[in-house]
Amino acid sequence: MAEPEFKATGVRIGRRLRSLTRAGQVRISDGRLELLTSYGTEIDSAPVQAVRATRPWFAPDGRALADLNGNRYLLTLGDHDPAPGQPGPPAARRFIEAVRRAAGRGA
């Protein structure tokens, strides 16, 4: 398996008002977006061309919406990128740019 194009850990993943995991993983690899629990169990995945990633207008920085397979997920990533070598999720802006880049829609 190739190195992931984007990987974030410690991501809160929710659907509607329900939290699915507080320390999940988001990964873009081989043209697929995967949402995983903290244990690595798949919550959902889809080809990046079928994924819509946006920033919600009603939420603070660090949150992104991802629509895949007819489900809308609220992802809470970091408010800002962590320092090099430091743990923590990257900013939501980087996630949205990575989805667009992987889908060939530009940044």
CSV table of C-alpha atoms in Angstrom, one decimal:
chain,number,residue,atom,x,y,z
A,1,MET,CA,0.0,0.0,0.0
A,2,ALA,CA,1.3,3.4,-0.9
A,3,GLU,CA,2.0,6.2,1.6
A,4,PRO,CA,-1.2,8.1,2.4
A,5,GLU,CA,-1.7,11.5,0.6
A,6,PHE,CA,-3.3,12.8,3.8
A,7,LYS,CA,-3.6,11.4,7.3
A,8,ALA,CA,-5.0,12.9,10.4
A,9,THR,CA,-5.4,11.2,13.8
A,10,GLY,CA,-7.2,12.4,16.9
A,11,VAL,CA,-10.2,13.6,14.8
A,12,ARG,CA,-13.6,13.7,16.3
A,13,ILE,CA,-16.1,12.2,13.8
A,14,GLY,CA,-19.8,12.8,14.2
A,15,ARG,CA,-22.9,12.2,12.2
A,16,ARG,CA,-25.9,14.5,12.8
A,17,LEU,CA,-26.0,14.9,16.6
A,18,ARG,CA,-24.2,11.6,17.3
A,19,SER,CA,-20.5,11.3,18.0
A,20,LEU,CA,-19.0,8.2,16.3
A,21,THR,CA,-15.5,8.6,17.7
A,22,ARG,CA,-13.5,11.2,19.6
A,23,ALA,CA,-10.1,10.1,18.4
A,24,GLY,CA,-10.7,8.8,14.9
A,25,GLN,CA,-8.5,8.8,11.8
A,26,VAL,CA,-9.0,10.4,8.4
A,27,ARG,CA,-6.9,9.0,5.6
A,28,ILE,CA,-6.7,9.7,1.8
A,29,SER,CA,-4.8,6.9,0.1
A,30,ASP,CA,-5.0,5.3,-3.3
A,31,GLY,CA,-7.8,7.6,-4.4
A,32,ARG,CA,-10.1,6.8,-1.4
A,33,LEU,CA,-11.1,8.7,1.6
A,34,GLU,CA,-11.4,6.6,4.7
A,35,LEU,CA,-13.0,7.5,8.1
A,36,LEU,CA,-11.7,5.2,10.8
A,37,THR,CA,-12.3,4.7,14.5
A,38,SER,CA,-9.4,5.0,16.9
A,39,TYR,CA,-9.0,1.2,16.7
A,40,GLY,CA,-8.8,1.3,12.9
A,41,THR,CA,-12.3,0.0,12.2
A,42,GLU,CA,-13.8,1.6,9.1
A,43,ILE,CA,-16.7,3.9,9.7
A,44,ASP,CA,-17.1,4.8,6.0
A,45,SER,CA,-15.0,5.2,2.8
A,46,ALA,CA,-15.5,6.3,-0.7
A,47,PRO,CA,-13.5,7.3,-3.8
A,48,VAL,CA,-12.4,10.9,-3.4
A,49,GLN,CA,-14.1,11.9,-6.7
A,50,ALA,CA,-17.5,11.1,-5.0
A,51,VAL,CA,-16.6,13.0,-1.8
A,52,ARG,CA,-17.7,16.6,-1.1
A,53,ALA,CA,-15.6,18.4,1.5
A,54,THR,CA,-16.6,21.9,2.7
A,55,ARG,CA,-16.2,24.1,5.7
A,56,PRO,CA,-19.5,24.7,7.5
A,57,TRP,CA,-20.4,28.4,7.8
A,58,PHE,CA,-21.9,27.9,11.2
A,59,ALA,CA,-19.0,26.3,13.0
A,60,PRO,CA,-15.6,27.6,14.3
A,61,ASP,CA,-12.3,26.9,12.5
A,62,GLY,CA,-11.1,23.4,12.7
A,63,ARG,CA,-14.3,21.7,11.5
A,64,ALA,CA,-15.1,20.3,8.1
A,65,LEU,CA,-18.1,18.6,6.5
A,66,ALA,CA,-17.5,15.5,4.4
A,67,ASP,CA,-20.4,14.0,2.4
A,68,LEU,CA,-19.7,10.4,1.4
A,69,ASN,CA,-22.1,7.6,0.3
A,70,GLY,CA,-25.1,9.8,1.1
A,71,ASN,CA,-24.0,10.5,4.7
A,72,ARG,CA,-22.7,13.8,6.1
A,73,TYR,CA,-20.0,13.7,8.7
A,74,LEU,CA,-18.8,16.5,10.8
A,75,LEU,CA,-15.0,16.3,11.3
A,76,THR,CA,-13.4,18.2,14.1
A,77,LEU,CA,-9.7,18.6,13.2
A,78,GLY,CA,-7.2,21.1,14.7
A,79,ASP,CA,-7.7,24.9,14.7
A,80,HIS,CA,-4.2,25.2,13.3
A,81,ASP,CA,-1.5,22.9,11.9
A,82,PRO,CA,0.6,21.4,14.7
A,83,ALA,CA,4.3,22.3,14.9
A,84,PRO,CA,6.6,20.0,12.8
A,85,GLY,CA,7.2,16.8,14.7
A,86,GLN,CA,4.3,17.5,17.2
A,87,PRO,CA,1.3,15.2,17.4
A,88,GLY,CA,-2.2,16.5,16.6
A,89,PRO,CA,-4.6,16.8,13.8
A,90,PRO,CA,-3.9,19.2,10.9
A,91,ALA,CA,-6.2,22.1,10.2
A,92,ALA,CA,-9.5,21.5,8.5
A,93,ARG,CA,-8.4,23.7,5.6
A,94,ARG,CA,-5.6,21.2,4.8
A,95,PHE,CA,-8.1,18.4,4.8
A,96,ILE,CA,-10.4,20.2,2.3
A,97,GLU,CA,-7.4,21.0,0.1
A,98,ALA,CA,-6.2,17.4,0.2
A,99,VAL,CA,-9.7,16.1,-0.9
A,100,ARG,CA,-9.8,18.6,-3.8
A,101,ARG,CA,-6.2,17.8,-4.9
A,102,ALA,CA,-6.8,14.0,-4.7
A,103,ALA,CA,-10.0,14.3,-6.8
A,104,GLY,CA,-8.2,16.5,-9.4
A,105,ARG,CA,-10.3,19.5,-8.7
A,106,GLY,CA,-7.4,21.8,-7.8
A,107,ALA,CA,-6.7,23.4,-4.4
